[in-house]
Amino acid sequence: MKFSIRGGYPLEGVLTYDESEYGFSFSAQSGDSLSGRLGSEGVASVLVGTLQLEVDIESREVLFAWGYFPNVRGVVAELSAPQFIPGRVFISSDHSFEPGVSFEVPGDRWRVSYNPSSRWVAIRLNDSTDAKFVQIASGTVLGIDNGDLVSVWLSPVFVE
């Protein structure tokens, strides 16, 4: 599974973390902006632990983050959000994507950190210094290093 960066604009909306349900959700700013990125084949997900990155099957574009993800504030750390560019990220893979089916992103040592002052959540495989960071949706930044997804940075609105 390889990730590639292309130019474009992030999907506008609101990323929320509901503490009572231990989960992220994304609400697009408009149905038109989301439907403009969806093909006719449906959506699938790639998984980082239990976090899901929604993927349009036809284009293989990563759209936004969502899903059950407990203990978001478990490890408090000083985090500086990475310098990121707006853009779009696409997946190339030998897997055939099917509606509603998820595939796990390679890597088994994802670390979660949270900065209470900036409210950023970082889910990192490693501290890659050569990664390029792309904001694919409001509140969602992906770190890509040599075609590999190495981090997901989330800046949600927290609700109880």
XYZ file of C-alpha atoms in Angstrom:
160
model
C 0.000 0.000 0.000
C 1.586 3.248 -1.157
C 0.379 6.790 -0.577
C 0.959 9.612 -3.053
C 0.444 13.349 -2.677
C -1.263 15.473 -5.308
C -2.183 19.106 -5.426
C -5.653 20.259 -4.548
C -7.737 21.533 -1.705
C -8.659 19.801 1.545
C -12.221 18.659 2.092
C -13.858 21.401 4.167
C -15.830 20.463 7.247
C -15.545 19.783 10.981
C -13.629 16.952 12.656
C -15.157 16.148 16.050
C -14.071 13.881 18.895
C -17.003 12.731 21.070
C -15.567 11.793 24.454
C -18.688 9.908 25.539
C -18.488 7.656 22.466
C -14.668 7.586 22.209
C -14.777 8.390 18.542
C -13.995 10.786 15.739
C -16.515 11.904 13.162
C -16.262 14.208 10.184
C -19.052 16.394 8.843
C -18.421 17.862 5.411
C -19.201 21.551 5.071
C -21.521 20.735 2.194
C -22.895 17.592 0.644
C -21.803 18.874 -2.755
C -18.149 19.151 -1.722
C -18.149 15.547 -0.511
C -20.221 14.119 -3.350
C -17.886 15.801 -5.822
C -15.122 13.521 -4.566
C -17.125 10.312 -4.492
C -17.241 7.956 -7.440
C -19.935 5.414 -8.176
C -18.218 2.439 -6.500
C -18.687 3.444 -2.849
C -16.181 3.831 -0.024
C -13.825 1.639 1.971
C -11.418 2.389 4.814
C -7.794 1.942 5.680
C -7.126 1.442 9.372
C -4.560 2.915 11.720
C -5.398 0.862 14.784
C -9.126 1.528 15.116
C -9.001 4.918 13.387
C -10.471 4.738 9.907
C -9.382 6.792 6.940
C -12.282 6.898 4.496
C -11.256 6.109 0.901
C -13.221 6.611 -2.303
C -12.942 3.259 -4.114
C -13.015 4.642 -7.642
C -10.299 7.305 -7.264
C -8.594 5.793 -4.185
C -8.502 9.232 -2.585
C -8.217 9.397 1.211
C -11.085 11.683 2.222
C -11.158 12.104 6.021
C -10.618 10.371 9.383
C -13.345 8.881 11.566
C -14.078 5.999 13.925
C -13.760 4.576 17.402
C -10.473 5.628 18.995
C -10.309 5.433 22.804
C -7.651 6.971 25.025
C -6.983 9.956 22.737
C -5.693 11.967 25.690
C -3.760 9.048 27.211
C -0.230 10.321 26.574
C 0.192 14.040 27.127
C 3.145 15.480 25.241
C 4.499 18.712 23.862
C 3.512 18.584 20.210
C 4.111 21.128 17.545
C 1.869 20.614 14.573
C 3.999 19.928 11.521
C 4.304 22.397 8.680
C 1.753 21.147 6.182
C 0.467 21.976 2.744
C -3.102 21.671 1.486
C -3.570 18.777 -0.897
C -4.969 15.365 -1.615
C -3.604 11.881 -0.927
C -4.253 8.784 -3.014
C -3.540 5.090 -2.401
C -2.091 2.604 -4.838
C -2.384 -1.015 -3.786
C -2.766 -4.534 -5.109
C -5.784 -4.908 -2.800
C -9.131 -4.675 -4.492
C -11.183 -2.242 -2.466
C -14.784 -3.220 -1.722
C -17.544 -1.114 -0.167
C -17.488 -1.287 3.620
C -14.288 -3.377 3.798
C -11.233 -2.096 5.675
C -7.520 -2.737 5.201
C -4.916 -2.137 7.867
C -2.073 0.283 7.151
C 1.234 -1.582 7.643
C 2.916 -0.878 10.968
C 2.261 -2.225 14.429
C 3.782 0.365 16.724
C 1.582 3.403 16.253
C 2.033 5.833 19.167
C -0.637 8.301 20.259
C 0.209 11.670 21.813
C -1.981 14.583 22.805
C -1.136 18.231 23.493
C -3.801 19.813 25.739
C -2.802 23.390 24.887
C -2.812 23.024 21.080
C -5.416 20.204 21.167
C -3.538 18.274 18.463
C -3.597 14.471 18.528
C -0.651 12.764 16.817
C -0.745 9.120 15.792
C 2.777 8.280 14.665
C 4.563 5.220 13.450
C 7.925 6.926 13.727
C 9.468 10.381 13.977
C 10.296 10.602 10.309
C 12.071 13.872 9.625
C 11.728 13.531 5.853
C 7.940 13.184 5.804
C 5.763 15.550 3.816
C 2.622 16.649 5.618
C -0.629 17.220 3.737
C -3.920 18.546 5.056
C -6.527 16.392 3.293
C -9.554 17.607 5.270
C -10.313 20.145 7.967
C -8.578 18.910 11.110
C -6.782 16.024 9.327
C -3.120 16.016 8.255
C -1.309 12.942 6.900
C 2.460 12.452 7.091
C 3.826 10.610 4.046
C 7.431 9.419 3.818
C 8.646 7.688 0.660
C 5.126 6.487 -0.148
C 4.408 5.223 3.368
C 1.869 6.690 5.775
C 3.931 7.466 8.906
C 1.615 9.760 10.863
C -1.889 11.116 11.204
C -2.322 14.487 12.905
C -5.817 15.388 14.082
C -7.136 18.678 15.413
C -10.725 17.907 16.432
C -13.405 19.850 18.228
C -13.822 17.973 21.535
C -17.385 17.404 22.752
C -18.607 15.590 25.852
